[in-house]
mmCIF file of C-alpha atoms in Angstrom:
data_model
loop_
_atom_site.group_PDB
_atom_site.id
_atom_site.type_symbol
_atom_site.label_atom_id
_atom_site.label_comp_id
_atom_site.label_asym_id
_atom_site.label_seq_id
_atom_site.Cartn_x
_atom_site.Cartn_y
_atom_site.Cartn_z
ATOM 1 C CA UNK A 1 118.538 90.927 85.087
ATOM 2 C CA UNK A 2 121.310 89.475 86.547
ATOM 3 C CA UNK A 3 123.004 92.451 87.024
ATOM 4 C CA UNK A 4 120.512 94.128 88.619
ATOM 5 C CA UNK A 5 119.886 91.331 91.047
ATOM 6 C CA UNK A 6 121.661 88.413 91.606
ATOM 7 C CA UNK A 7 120.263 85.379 93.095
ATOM 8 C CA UNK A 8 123.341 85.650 96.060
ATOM 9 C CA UNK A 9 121.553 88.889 96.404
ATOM 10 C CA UNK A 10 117.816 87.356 96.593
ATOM 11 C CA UNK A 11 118.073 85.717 99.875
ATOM 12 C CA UNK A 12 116.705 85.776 103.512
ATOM 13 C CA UNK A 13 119.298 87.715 105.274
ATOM 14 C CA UNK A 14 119.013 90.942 103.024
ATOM 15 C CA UNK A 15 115.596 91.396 101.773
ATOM 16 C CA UNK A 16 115.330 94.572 104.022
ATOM 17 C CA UNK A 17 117.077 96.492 101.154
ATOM 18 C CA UNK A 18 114.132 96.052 99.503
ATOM 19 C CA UNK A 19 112.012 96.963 102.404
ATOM 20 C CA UNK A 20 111.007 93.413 103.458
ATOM 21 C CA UNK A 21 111.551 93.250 107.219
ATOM 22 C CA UNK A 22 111.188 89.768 107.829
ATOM 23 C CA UNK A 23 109.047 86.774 106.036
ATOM 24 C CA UNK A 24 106.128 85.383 106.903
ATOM 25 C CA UNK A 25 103.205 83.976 105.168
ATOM 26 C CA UNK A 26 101.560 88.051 104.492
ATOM 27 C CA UNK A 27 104.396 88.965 102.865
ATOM 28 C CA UNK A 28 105.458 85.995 101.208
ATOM 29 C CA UNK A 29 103.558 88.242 97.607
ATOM 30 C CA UNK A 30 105.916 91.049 98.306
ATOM 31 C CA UNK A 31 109.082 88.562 98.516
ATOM 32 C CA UNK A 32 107.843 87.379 95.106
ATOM 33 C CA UNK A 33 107.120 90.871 93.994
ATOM 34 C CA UNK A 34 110.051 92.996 95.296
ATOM 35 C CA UNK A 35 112.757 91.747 92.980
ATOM 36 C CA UNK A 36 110.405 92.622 89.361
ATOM 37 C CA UNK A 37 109.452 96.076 90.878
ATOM 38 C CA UNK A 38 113.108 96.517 92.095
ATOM 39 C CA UNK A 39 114.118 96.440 88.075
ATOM 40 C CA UNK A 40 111.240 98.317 86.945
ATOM 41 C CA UNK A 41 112.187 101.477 89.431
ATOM 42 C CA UNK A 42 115.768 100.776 88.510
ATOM 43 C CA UNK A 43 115.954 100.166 84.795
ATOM 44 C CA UNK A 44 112.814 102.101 83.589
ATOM 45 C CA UNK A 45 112.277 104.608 86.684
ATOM 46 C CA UNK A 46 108.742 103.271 87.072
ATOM 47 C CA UNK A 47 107.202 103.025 90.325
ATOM 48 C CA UNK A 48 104.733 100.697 89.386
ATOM 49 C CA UNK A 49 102.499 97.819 91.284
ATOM 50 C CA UNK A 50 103.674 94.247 90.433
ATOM 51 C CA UNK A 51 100.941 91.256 91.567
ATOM 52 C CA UNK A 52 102.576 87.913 90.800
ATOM 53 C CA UNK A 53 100.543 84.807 91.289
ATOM 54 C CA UNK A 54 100.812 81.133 90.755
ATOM 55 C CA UNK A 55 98.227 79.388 87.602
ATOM 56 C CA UNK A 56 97.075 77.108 90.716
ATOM 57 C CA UNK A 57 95.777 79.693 92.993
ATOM 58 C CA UNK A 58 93.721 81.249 89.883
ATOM 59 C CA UNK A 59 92.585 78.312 89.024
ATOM 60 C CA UNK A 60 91.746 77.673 92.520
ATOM 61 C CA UNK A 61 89.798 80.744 92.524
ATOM 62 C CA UNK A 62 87.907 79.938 89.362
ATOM 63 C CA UNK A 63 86.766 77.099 90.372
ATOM 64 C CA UNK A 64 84.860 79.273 93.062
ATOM 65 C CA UNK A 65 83.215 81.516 91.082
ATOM 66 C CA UNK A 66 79.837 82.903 91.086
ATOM 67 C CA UNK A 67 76.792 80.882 88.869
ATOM 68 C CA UNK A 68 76.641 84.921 87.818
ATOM 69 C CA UNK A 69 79.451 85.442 86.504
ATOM 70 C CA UNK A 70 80.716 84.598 83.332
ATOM 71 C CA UNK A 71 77.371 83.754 81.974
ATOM 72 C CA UNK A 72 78.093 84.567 78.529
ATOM 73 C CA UNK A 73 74.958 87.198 78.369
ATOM 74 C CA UNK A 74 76.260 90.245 76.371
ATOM 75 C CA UNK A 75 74.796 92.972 78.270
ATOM 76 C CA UNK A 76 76.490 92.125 81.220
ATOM 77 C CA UNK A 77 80.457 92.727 81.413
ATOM 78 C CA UNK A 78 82.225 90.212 84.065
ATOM 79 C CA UNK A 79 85.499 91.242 85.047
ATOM 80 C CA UNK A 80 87.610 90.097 88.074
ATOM 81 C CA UNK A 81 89.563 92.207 90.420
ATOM 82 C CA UNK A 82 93.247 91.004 91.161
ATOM 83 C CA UNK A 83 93.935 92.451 94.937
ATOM 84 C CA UNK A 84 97.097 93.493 95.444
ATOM 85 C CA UNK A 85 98.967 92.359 98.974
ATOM 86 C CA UNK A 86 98.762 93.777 101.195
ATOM 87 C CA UNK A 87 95.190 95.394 100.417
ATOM 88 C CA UNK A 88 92.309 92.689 101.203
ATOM 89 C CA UNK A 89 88.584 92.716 100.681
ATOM 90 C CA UNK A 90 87.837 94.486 102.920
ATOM 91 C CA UNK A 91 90.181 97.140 102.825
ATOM 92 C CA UNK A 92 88.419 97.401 98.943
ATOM 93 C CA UNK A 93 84.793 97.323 100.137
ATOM 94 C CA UNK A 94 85.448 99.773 102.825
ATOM 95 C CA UNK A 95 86.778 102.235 99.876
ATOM 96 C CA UNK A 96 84.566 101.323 97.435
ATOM 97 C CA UNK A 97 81.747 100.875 99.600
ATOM 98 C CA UNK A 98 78.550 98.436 98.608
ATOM 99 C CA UNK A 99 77.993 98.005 94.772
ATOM 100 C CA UNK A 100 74.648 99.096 93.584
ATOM 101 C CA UNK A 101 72.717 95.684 93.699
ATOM 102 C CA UNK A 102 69.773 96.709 90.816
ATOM 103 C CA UNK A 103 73.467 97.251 88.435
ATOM 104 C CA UNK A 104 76.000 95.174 89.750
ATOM 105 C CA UNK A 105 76.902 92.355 91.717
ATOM 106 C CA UNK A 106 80.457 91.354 93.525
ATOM 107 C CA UNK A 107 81.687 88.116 95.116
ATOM 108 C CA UNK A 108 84.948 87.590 97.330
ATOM 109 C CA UNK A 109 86.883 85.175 96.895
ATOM 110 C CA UNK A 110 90.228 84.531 98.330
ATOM 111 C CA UNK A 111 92.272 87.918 96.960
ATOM 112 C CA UNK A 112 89.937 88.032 94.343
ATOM 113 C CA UNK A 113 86.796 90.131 93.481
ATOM 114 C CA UNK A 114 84.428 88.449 90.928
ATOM 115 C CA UNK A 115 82.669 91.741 89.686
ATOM 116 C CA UNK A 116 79.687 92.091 86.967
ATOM 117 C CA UNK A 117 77.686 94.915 86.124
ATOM 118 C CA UNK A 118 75.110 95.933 83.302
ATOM 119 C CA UNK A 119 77.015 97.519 80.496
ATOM 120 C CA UNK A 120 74.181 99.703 79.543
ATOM 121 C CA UNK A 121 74.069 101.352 83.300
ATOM 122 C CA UNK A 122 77.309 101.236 83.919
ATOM 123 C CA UNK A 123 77.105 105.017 84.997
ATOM 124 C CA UNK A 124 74.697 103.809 87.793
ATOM 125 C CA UNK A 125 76.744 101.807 88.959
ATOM 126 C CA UNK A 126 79.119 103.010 92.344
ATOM 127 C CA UNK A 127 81.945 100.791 91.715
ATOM 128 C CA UNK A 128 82.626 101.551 88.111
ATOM 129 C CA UNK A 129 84.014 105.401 88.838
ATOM 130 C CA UNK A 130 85.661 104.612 91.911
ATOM 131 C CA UNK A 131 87.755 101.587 90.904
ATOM 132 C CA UNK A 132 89.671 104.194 89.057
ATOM 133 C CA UNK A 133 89.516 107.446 91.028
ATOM 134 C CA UNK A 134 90.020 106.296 94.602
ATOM 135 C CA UNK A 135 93.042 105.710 96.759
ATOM 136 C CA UNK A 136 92.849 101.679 96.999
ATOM 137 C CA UNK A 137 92.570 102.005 92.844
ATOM 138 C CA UNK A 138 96.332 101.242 92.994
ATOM 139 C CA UNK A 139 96.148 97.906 94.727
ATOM 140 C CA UNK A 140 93.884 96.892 92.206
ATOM 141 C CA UNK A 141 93.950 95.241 88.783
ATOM 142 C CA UNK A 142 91.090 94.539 86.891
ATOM 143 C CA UNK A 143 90.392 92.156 83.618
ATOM 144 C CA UNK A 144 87.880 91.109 81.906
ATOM 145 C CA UNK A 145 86.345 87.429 82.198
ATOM 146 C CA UNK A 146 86.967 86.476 78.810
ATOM 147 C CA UNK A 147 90.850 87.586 79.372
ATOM 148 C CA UNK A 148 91.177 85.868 82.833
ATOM 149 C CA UNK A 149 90.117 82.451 81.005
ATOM 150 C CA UNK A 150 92.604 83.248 77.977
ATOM 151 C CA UNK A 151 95.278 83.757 81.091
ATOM 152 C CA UNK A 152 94.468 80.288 83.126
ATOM 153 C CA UNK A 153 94.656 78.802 79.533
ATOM 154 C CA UNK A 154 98.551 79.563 78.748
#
């Protein structure tokens, strides 16, 4: 790591080789973000989406979520959707477009998308298909409830 990227070479006056113009507060996820995808392009040629966020502002998050969700009821399958900066909600609705209410059901919640459906439908559903086939599918990641608990639990 530390040949790749030095902390002298982390700093506010040349982020823009890592195509960081300036920071503010919107792109204070892609300061955080920029150095881990940095060594993933450069070590492993990936070109892959990094989302790094702080226990507190899941937890944060949690404590907002839906009476729905989570409920333990096996034929339902509660999963949350991690939005990747700089996408937002809306950006992710407008894609995605409305859910199908008799199948599933969606909350927003800060950068975060609580999202349930009925497993035994899940073909009826319009979000299922799409949250892996359309173009905002990138600045998305999606786990289950029962692995976003075993997370905010480490």
């Amino acid at each position: 790591f530390n040949n790749i990227l030095s902390r002298q070479q982390w700093n506010t006056k040349n982020i823009s080789q890592f195509g960081i113009k300036s920071i503010t507060k919107t792109k204070a996820a892609e300061i955080k973000t920029a150095p881990i995808s940095f060594i993933l392009l450069k070590t492993f040629d990936l070109n892959i989406p990094v989302l790094v966020i702080s226990q507190k502002s899941l937890q944060n998050a949690l404590q907002k979520e839906p009476s729905w969700w989570n409920s333990k009821n096996k034929d339902i399958y509660d999963n949350l959707i991690f939005i990747l900066p700089p996408a937002t909600f809306k950006d992710v609705y407008d894609n995605l477009g409305r859910p199908n209410d008799q199948y599933e059901r969606i909350e927003n919640v800060e950068n975060f998308i609580f999202w349930s459906f009925d497993r035994k439908n899940y073909q009826k559903t319009y979000w299922w298909k799409k949250t892996a086939s359309s173009t905002i599918s990138t600045q998305l990641t999606i786990r289950t409830a029962n692995t976003v608990k075993k997370i905010i639990n480490l």
